[in-house]
Coordinates of C-alpha atoms and ligand atoms in Angstrom, one line a residue:
M1 CA -35.4 -72.5 -27.3
A2 CA -37.5 -70.6 -24.9
F3 CA -35.6 -72.2 -22.0
I4 CA -32.3 -71.2 -23.5
H5 CA -33.6 -67.6 -24.1
L6 CA -34.6 -67.4 -20.5
D7 CA -31.3 -68.8 -19.4
I8 CA -29.3 -66.3 -21.3
R9 CA -31.4 -63.4 -19.9
C10 CA -30.9 -64.8 -16.4
L11 CA -27.2 -65.1 -17.0
Y12 CA -27.0 -61.5 -18.1
A13 CA -28.9 -60.4 -15.0
I14 CA -26.7 -62.4 -12.8
L15 CA -23.6 -61.1 -14.5
I16 CA -24.8 -57.5 -14.1
C17 CA -25.7 -58.1 -10.5
T18 CA -22.4 -59.5 -9.6
A19 CA -20.5 -56.8 -11.4
F20 CA -22.4 -54.1 -9.6
G21 CA -22.1 -55.9 -6.4
S22 CA -18.4 -56.2 -6.6
I23 CA -18.1 -52.5 -7.4
L24 CA -20.3 -51.6 -4.5
S25 CA -18.6 -53.9 -2.1
S26 CA -15.1 -52.9 -3.2
H27 CA -16.2 -49.3 -2.8
A28 CA -17.6 -49.9 0.6
E29 CA -14.4 -51.7 1.6
I30 CA -12.1 -48.8 0.8
K31 CA -11.7 -46.8 3.9
V32 CA -8.9 -44.3 4.4
N33 CA -7.6 -42.9 7.7
P34 CA -7.1 -39.2 8.4
P35 CA -3.5 -37.9 8.6
Q36 CA -1.6 -38.7 11.8
D37 CA -0.2 -36.4 14.4
F38 CA -1.9 -33.3 13.1
E39 CA -0.7 -30.3 15.1
I40 CA -0.4 -26.5 15.1
V41 CA 3.0 -25.3 16.1
D42 CA 4.0 -21.8 17.2
P43 CA 7.6 -21.1 16.1
G44 CA 7.6 -17.8 18.0
Y45 CA 6.8 -15.6 15.0
L46 CA 3.9 -13.8 16.8
G47 CA 1.1 -15.2 14.7
Y48 CA 2.7 -17.1 11.8
L49 CA 1.9 -20.7 12.6
Y50 CA 2.9 -24.1 11.2
L51 CA 0.2 -26.7 10.6
Q52 CA 1.8 -30.1 10.2
W53 CA 0.9 -33.7 10.0
Q54 CA 2.1 -37.2 9.0
P55 CA 0.7 -39.5 6.3
P56 CA -2.1 -41.9 7.2
L57 CA -1.7 -45.6 7.2
L58 CA -2.9 -46.8 3.8
P59 CA -4.4 -50.2 2.8
E60 CA -1.9 -52.5 1.2
N61 CA -3.5 -52.2 -2.3
C62 CA -3.4 -48.5 -2.2
K63 CA 0.3 -47.8 -2.3
E64 CA 0.1 -46.6 -5.9
C65 CA -2.8 -44.2 -5.2
T66 CA -2.7 -40.4 -5.1
V67 CA -2.9 -39.1 -1.6
E68 CA -3.9 -35.5 -1.1
Y69 CA -4.9 -33.6 2.0
E70 CA -7.8 -31.2 2.4
L71 CA -6.9 -28.6 5.1
K72 CA -9.4 -26.1 6.5
Y73 CA -8.5 -23.5 9.1
Q74 CA -9.8 -20.3 10.6
N75 CA -9.5 -18.0 13.5
I76 CA -12.5 -18.6 15.7
D77 CA -15.1 -15.8 15.0
S78 CA -13.9 -15.3 11.5
E79 CA -16.5 -15.6 8.8
N80 CA -15.3 -18.6 6.8
W81 CA -12.9 -21.4 6.6
K82 CA -9.9 -21.2 4.3
T83 CA -9.5 -24.4 2.3
I84 CA -6.2 -25.7 1.0
I85 CA -5.7 -28.9 -1.1
T86 CA -2.1 -30.1 -0.8
K87 CA 0.2 -33.1 -1.2
N88 CA 2.7 -31.6 1.3
L89 CA 2.8 -32.5 5.0
H90 CA 2.9 -28.9 6.3
Y91 CA 1.4 -25.5 5.7
Q92 CA 2.0 -22.0 7.1
D93 CA -0.1 -19.0 7.5
G94 CA -0.6 -15.9 9.6
F95 CA -3.2 -15.9 12.4
D96 CA -4.5 -13.5 14.9
L97 CA -3.2 -14.8 18.2
N98 CA -5.7 -12.7 20.2
K99 CA -8.2 -15.4 19.2
V100 CA -8.4 -19.2 19.1
V101 CA -7.1 -20.9 15.9
E102 CA -9.0 -23.9 14.6
A103 CA -7.9 -26.3 11.9
K104 CA -9.0 -29.7 10.5
I105 CA -7.6 -32.0 7.9
R106 CA -8.7 -35.1 6.0
T107 CA -7.1 -37.5 3.5
L108 CA -8.3 -37.6 -0.1
L109 CA -7.4 -40.9 -1.8
Q110 CA -7.9 -41.6 -5.5
G111 CA -6.6 -44.4 -7.8
E112 CA -7.1 -47.9 -8.9
C113 CA -8.0 -49.3 -5.5
T114 CA -10.8 -46.8 -5.3
N115 CA -12.0 -47.5 -8.9
G116 CA -11.0 -43.9 -9.8
L117 CA -13.4 -42.4 -7.3
E118 CA -12.2 -40.0 -4.6
V119 CA -12.4 -41.4 -1.1
Q120 CA -12.3 -39.1 1.9
S121 CA -11.3 -39.9 5.4
S122 CA -12.9 -38.4 8.5
W123 CA -11.5 -35.1 9.8
S124 CA -8.7 -34.8 12.3
E125 CA -8.8 -31.6 14.3
A126 CA -6.5 -29.3 16.1
T127 CA -6.7 -26.0 17.9
F128 CA -4.2 -23.5 19.2
W129 CA -4.4 -20.6 21.5
I130 CA -2.2 -18.6 23.8
S131 CA -3.8 -19.1 27.2
P132 CA -4.8 -15.6 28.1
Q133 CA -2.8 -14.1 31.0
G134 CA -3.7 -11.0 32.9
N135 CA -6.9 -8.9 32.9
L136 CA -8.4 -7.7 29.6
E137 CA -8.0 -4.1 31.0
T138 CA -4.3 -4.4 31.1
K139 CA -4.0 -4.6 27.3
I140 CA -2.7 -1.6 25.4
Q141 CA -5.3 0.5 23.6
D142 CA -5.6 2.4 20.3
M143 CA -2.6 0.9 18.6
N144 CA -1.8 3.0 15.5
C145 CA 0.9 2.2 13.0
I146 CA 1.9 4.4 10.1
Y147 CA 4.5 3.8 7.4
D148 CA 5.6 7.3 6.6
N149 CA 6.4 7.8 2.9
W150 CA 7.1 4.0 2.6
Q151 CA 10.2 4.6 4.6
Y152 CA 9.7 5.1 8.3
L153 CA 7.5 2.8 10.3
F154 CA 6.3 3.9 13.7
C155 CA 3.5 2.6 16.0
S156 CA 2.0 4.3 19.0
W157 CA -0.5 3.1 21.7
K158 CA -2.1 4.1 24.9
L159 CA -1.5 2.4 28.2
G160 CA -4.0 -0.1 29.5
M161 CA -6.6 1.2 31.9
G162 CA -6.0 -1.2 34.7
V163 CA -2.3 -1.3 35.0
N164 CA -0.2 -0.6 38.1
F165 CA 2.3 2.2 38.2
D166 CA 5.3 -0.1 37.7
A167 CA 4.0 -1.7 34.6
N168 CA 5.7 -1.1 31.2
Y169 CA 5.2 -2.4 27.7
N170 CA 7.5 -3.9 25.1
L171 CA 7.0 -4.3 21.4
Y172 CA 8.2 -7.3 19.4
Y173 CA 8.0 -7.7 15.6
W174 CA 8.6 -10.3 13.0
Y175 CA 8.2 -10.7 9.2
E176 CA 9.2 -13.4 6.8
G177 CA 13.0 -13.1 6.3
L178 CA 13.9 -12.5 10.0
D179 CA 15.3 -15.5 12.0
H180 CA 13.4 -14.6 15.1
A181 CA 11.1 -11.9 16.5
L182 CA 13.0 -8.7 17.3
K183 CA 12.4 -6.3 20.2
C184 CA 11.9 -2.7 19.5
A185 CA 15.1 -0.8 20.0
D186 CA 13.9 2.8 19.9
Y187 CA 10.8 3.5 22.1
I188 CA 8.7 6.7 22.2
K189 CA 8.3 7.4 25.9
D190 CA 5.9 9.3 28.1
N191 CA 6.8 9.7 31.8
G192 CA 9.2 6.8 31.5
K193 CA 6.6 4.5 29.9
N194 CA 6.9 3.1 26.4
I195 CA 4.0 4.4 24.3
G196 CA 5.4 3.9 20.9
C197 CA 8.2 2.4 18.8
K198 CA 10.3 3.9 16.0
F199 CA 11.4 1.0 13.8
P200 CA 14.7 0.8 12.0
Y201 CA 15.0 0.4 8.2
L202 CA 13.0 -2.6 7.3
E203 CA 14.5 -4.6 4.4
S204 CA 12.0 -6.3 2.0
A205 CA 9.2 -6.3 4.4
D206 CA 6.4 -5.2 2.0
Y207 CA 3.7 -7.4 0.5
K208 CA 3.9 -10.0 3.3
G209 CA 2.5 -10.3 6.8
F210 CA 4.1 -8.0 9.4
Y211 CA 3.5 -9.4 12.9
I212 CA 3.6 -7.4 16.2
C213 CA 3.1 -8.3 19.8
V214 CA 3.0 -5.7 22.5
N215 CA 3.2 -7.3 25.9
G216 CA 4.2 -6.0 29.3
S217 CA 5.5 -6.7 32.7
S218 CA 4.8 -5.6 36.2
K219 CA 5.9 -7.0 39.6
S220 CA 2.4 -7.0 40.9
Q221 CA 0.2 -8.1 38.0
L222 CA 0.1 -10.0 34.7
I223 CA -0.3 -7.9 31.5
R224 CA -2.4 -9.2 28.7
P225 CA -0.4 -9.2 25.4
S226 CA -1.9 -7.8 22.1
Y227 CA -1.2 -9.2 18.7
F228 CA -1.4 -7.3 15.4
I229 CA -0.9 -8.4 11.7
F230 CA -0.9 -6.1 8.7
Q231 CA 1.0 -5.5 5.5
L232 CA 3.2 -2.5 5.4
Q233 CA 2.2 -1.3 1.9
N234 CA -1.4 -0.9 3.3
I235 CA -0.5 1.6 6.0
V236 CA 1.7 4.0 3.9
K237 CA 1.1 7.7 4.4
P238 CA 2.8 9.6 1.6
L239 CA 4.1 13.1 1.7
P240 CA 1.8 15.8 0.4
P241 CA 2.4 16.9 -3.3
D242 CA 4.3 20.2 -3.7
H243 CA 5.0 22.8 -6.4
L244 CA 1.4 23.3 -7.3
S245 CA 0.7 25.5 -10.4
I246 CA -2.4 26.8 -12.1
I247 CA -2.4 27.7 -15.8
V248 CA -5.5 29.5 -17.2
K249 CA -5.9 29.2 -20.9
N250 CA -8.6 31.0 -23.0
S251 CA -10.0 32.4 -19.8
E252 CA -12.0 29.2 -19.3
D253 CA -9.7 26.1 -19.3
V254 CA -7.7 25.7 -16.2
N255 CA -4.8 23.3 -16.0
L256 CA -3.8 22.2 -12.5
Q257 CA -0.4 20.6 -11.9
W258 CA 1.7 19.4 -9.0
N259 CA 4.8 17.4 -8.3
V260 CA 4.8 13.7 -7.5
P261 CA 5.9 13.5 -3.8
E262 CA 9.6 12.7 -3.5
G263 CA 10.7 9.4 -2.0
P264 CA 10.6 5.6 -2.8
I265 CA 6.9 5.5 -3.8
P266 CA 6.7 4.8 -7.5
E267 CA 4.8 7.4 -9.6
K268 CA 2.2 4.8 -10.7
C269 CA 1.2 4.1 -7.1
F270 CA -0.4 7.4 -6.3
I271 CA -4.0 8.6 -6.3
Y272 CA -4.6 12.3 -5.7
E273 CA -7.6 14.1 -4.3
I274 CA -8.1 17.7 -5.4
K275 CA -10.1 20.3 -3.6
F276 CA -10.9 23.0 -6.1
T277 CA -12.4 26.4 -5.2
E278 CA -13.8 28.9 -7.7
D279 CA -14.9 32.0 -5.8
D280 CA -17.4 30.6 -3.3
T281 CA -18.0 27.1 -4.7
T282 CA -15.8 24.1 -3.8
W283 CA -15.7 20.6 -5.3
V284 CA -13.5 17.5 -4.8
A285 CA -12.2 15.1 -7.4
T286 CA -9.7 12.3 -7.6
T287 CA -7.1 11.4 -10.3
F288 CA -4.2 9.1 -10.9
E289 CA -2.3 11.7 -12.9
N290 CA -0.3 14.6 -11.4
E291 CA -2.3 17.1 -13.3
M292 CA -5.9 17.8 -14.1
Y293 CA -7.9 19.9 -16.6
V294 CA -10.8 21.9 -15.2
T295 CA -13.3 24.3 -16.9
R296 CA -14.3 27.4 -15.0
T297 CA -18.0 27.7 -14.6
S298 CA -17.8 31.5 -15.1
N299 CA -15.1 33.6 -16.7
E300 CA -16.0 36.3 -14.3
S301 CA -14.6 34.4 -11.4
Q302 CA -12.0 36.4 -9.6
Q303 CA -10.2 33.6 -7.8
V304 CA -9.4 30.0 -8.5
C305 CA -7.6 27.9 -5.8
F306 CA -6.8 24.3 -5.2
I307 CA -5.1 22.0 -2.7
V308 CA -4.1 18.4 -3.3
R309 CA -3.3 15.4 -1.1
S310 CA -1.9 11.9 -2.1
K311 CA -2.5 8.3 -1.1
M312 CA -1.4 4.8 -2.4
N313 CA -3.7 3.6 -5.1
I314 CA -5.4 0.2 -5.5
Y315 CA -2.7 -1.0 -8.0
C316 CA -0.1 -0.9 -5.2
S317 CA -2.0 -1.6 -2.0
D318 CA -5.3 -2.6 -0.6
D319 CA -5.5 0.5 1.6
G320 CA -3.6 3.5 2.5
I321 CA -3.6 6.7 4.6
W322 CA -4.1 10.1 3.0
S323 CA -1.2 12.5 3.2
E324 CA -1.6 15.9 4.7
W325 CA -3.1 18.5 2.4
S326 CA -0.5 20.5 0.3
N327 CA -0.1 24.2 0.6
I328 CA -2.8 26.2 -1.2
Q329 CA -2.2 27.5 -4.7
C330 CA -4.4 30.3 -6.1
W331 CA -4.9 32.3 -9.4
R332 CA -6.5 35.6 -9.3
G333 CA -8.4 37.1 -12.3
G334 CA -7.5 40.6 -11.2
I335 CA -3.8 39.9 -11.3
R336 CA -3.5 40.7 -15.0
K337 CA -4.8 44.3 -14.6
E338 CA -2.6 44.8 -11.6
V339 CA 0.4 43.5 -13.6
L340 CA -0.5 45.9 -16.4
Y341 CA -0.8 49.0 -14.1
F342 CA 1.9 48.4 -11.6
F343 CA 4.5 46.5 -13.7
L344 CA 4.1 46.6 -17.4
I345 CA 3.4 50.4 -17.9
P346 CA 6.3 51.6 -15.8
F347 CA 8.5 49.0 -17.5
A348 CA 7.4 50.1 -20.9
F349 CA 8.1 53.7 -19.9
I350 CA 11.6 53.0 -18.7
L351 CA 12.3 51.0 -21.8
F352 CA 11.2 53.9 -24.0
L353 CA 13.4 56.3 -22.0
V354 CA 16.4 54.0 -22.4
L355 CA 15.8 53.7 -26.1
L356 CA 15.4 57.5 -26.5
I357 CA 18.6 58.2 -24.6
T358 CA 20.6 55.6 -26.6
C359 CA 19.3 57.1 -29.8
L360 CA 20.3 60.6 -28.7
L361 CA 23.7 59.4 -27.7
L362 CA 24.2 57.6 -31.0
Y363 CA 23.1 60.6 -32.9
K364 CA 25.5 62.8 -31.0
Q365 CA 28.3 60.4 -31.5
K366 CA 27.7 60.4 -35.3
V367 CA 27.8 64.2 -35.4
L368 CA 31.0 64.1 -33.4
L369 CA 32.6 61.5 -35.7
K370 CA 31.6 63.5 -38.8
M371 CA 33.2 66.6 -37.3
I372 CA 36.5 64.8 -36.6
F373 CA 36.5 63.3 -40.1
H374 CA 36.0 66.7 -41.7
R375 CA 38.9 68.1 -39.6
K376 CA 41.2 65.3 -40.6
Q377 CA 40.4 65.8 -44.3
E378 CA 41.1 69.5 -43.9
V379 CA 44.5 68.7 -42.3
F380 CA 45.2 66.2 -45.0
S381 CA 44.4 68.6 -47.8
H382 CA 46.7 71.2 -46.1
Q383 CA 49.6 68.8 -46.1
E384 CA 49.0 67.9 -49.8
A385 CA 49.1 71.6 -50.6
L386 CA 52.4 71.9 -48.7
C387 CA 54.0 69.1 -50.7
Ligands
NAG1 C1 6.7 -10.8 25.3 O1 6.8 -11.4 24.0 C2 8.1 -11.9 23.6 C3 7.9 -12.4 22.2 O2 7.0 -13.3 22.1 C4 8.6 -12.9 24.6 O3 9.9 -13.3 24.2 C5 8.6 -12.3 26.0 O4 9.0 -13.3 26.9 C6 7.2 -11.8 26.4 N1 7.3 -11.1 27.7 C7 6.4 -11.2 28.6 C8 6.7 -10.5 29.8 O5 5.5 -12.0 28.5
NAG2 C1 -16.5 34.9 -21.4 O1 -16.3 36.3 -21.7 C2 -16.5 36.6 -23.1 C3 -16.2 38.1 -23.3 O2 -15.4 38.6 -22.4 C4 -17.9 36.2 -23.5 O3 -18.0 36.4 -24.9 C5 -18.1 34.7 -23.2 O4 -19.5 34.4 -23.6 C6 -17.9 34.4 -21.8 N1 -18.0 33.0 -21.5 C7 -18.6 32.6 -20.5 C8 -18.7 31.1 -20.4 O5 -19.2 33.3 -19.6

C-alpha cells in the first residue's frame, strides 16, 4: 500500500511537472516578429505625416490569433511619447517639422497559440526629418497669426536677420479637406518683400490642425523654412462688445449690460472681462454673461464707469486672444440734479404755460359759443313772433 501511495504521489508530481513544463516551453517557443516595412511618409501637407507598416510574418499555428500594433511616436524634444493601439496598418498625425520625428512600433499577439497571454515583439523604429537647408539666421522671425472675429485669418512675420537683399519669403498652408498645400495669394508687403499673408475664406478649417510653412528663395543663399501648426479656434480675436449701458437701481445696485459682438462667434463662446471704476477705485472681473450686477461701495460716489472686452471661452477653444477694449460708458451721480435744473423745471414751466393758454382759449370759446347761441335764440323768437 505504501508503495502504491508513493507511486501515486510521484505520478501527480510528474504530471504537474510536465504540464507546467509544456506551458513554459510552449510560451517560450512563441515569438512574434515586429511589423514589416515601417516607415514615415510625408504627403506634402507641411507636418501631417503618415505612419505605415505591413503585417509581420506569423507562426503557422497563429493564423487565428488577434494581431494588434502598439505605436509610439513623438517629436524629438517633446516630453512624452504618444501611444496608440491599433489593428490598422497606418496612422496619421500632425508633427512639428522644425524638429525630428521619431516613431516605433511592435506587434501584440494574443490567442490560442499564446495560451491567451499577450506576446510582444521587439520594436521596429523609424525617424523622419526635413534635412535642414540654409542658415538658422535666414528663418523668418516673430510669426504671429490672428483669426479676426472667427472670419479673417492673417499672419505676419519679420524677415530673417541674415538674408541677402534679393531674398523673399512664401507662405504655404494646408488643413484636412484640402487636396494639397496652397500658396498664399494675397501677401502683405514691405519694400517689395512679403511680410504677411491675408488668407481667403477658409471653409470648415476649425477644430483641426492648420499647417503653415514659410520658406524662401534667394539666388545667393538657401533660406531655412519654418513650420507652424495651430488650430484656428485657438487664435480667434473677437470684436469688442458695444452698446454698453449702466442702470443704477436703489442708488446702490448697478446693472452693467453690453451687446454680444456681432459675427459668427456663438453667444455661448464668449467670456468677458470688465474693468469697473467707482470714483478712484478700479477692479476687474470676468463673466460668461453679457451683463453683470455690481454693488456700489458708497452711494456718495459721483461717477461709475466701465469698459469691457471679449475672448473665446474654454467651452469653445483652448485659448484665445482678448479683443480690444470697448468704448467707455459712465454714469454720473450728479446728472439727476442737472437734469432737474436744466431740463425738468423748464419743461414743467412750458407745460404749465401751454395748459394755461389752452384753458383760457377754451374758456373764451365757450363764452363765444354761448353768445352766438343766445343770439340765435333771440332771432328765432323774433321769427315766431312774426308768424
Ligand atoms: C516651399 O514649400 C513648398 C511647400 O512645401 C514647396 O512646394 C516649395 O518648393 C518650397 N520652396 C522652396 C524654395 O523651398
Ligand atoms: C445711502 O444714503 C441713504 C440716505 O441718502 C442712507 O440712509 C444709506 O445708509 C446710504 N447707504 C450707504 C451704503 O451709504
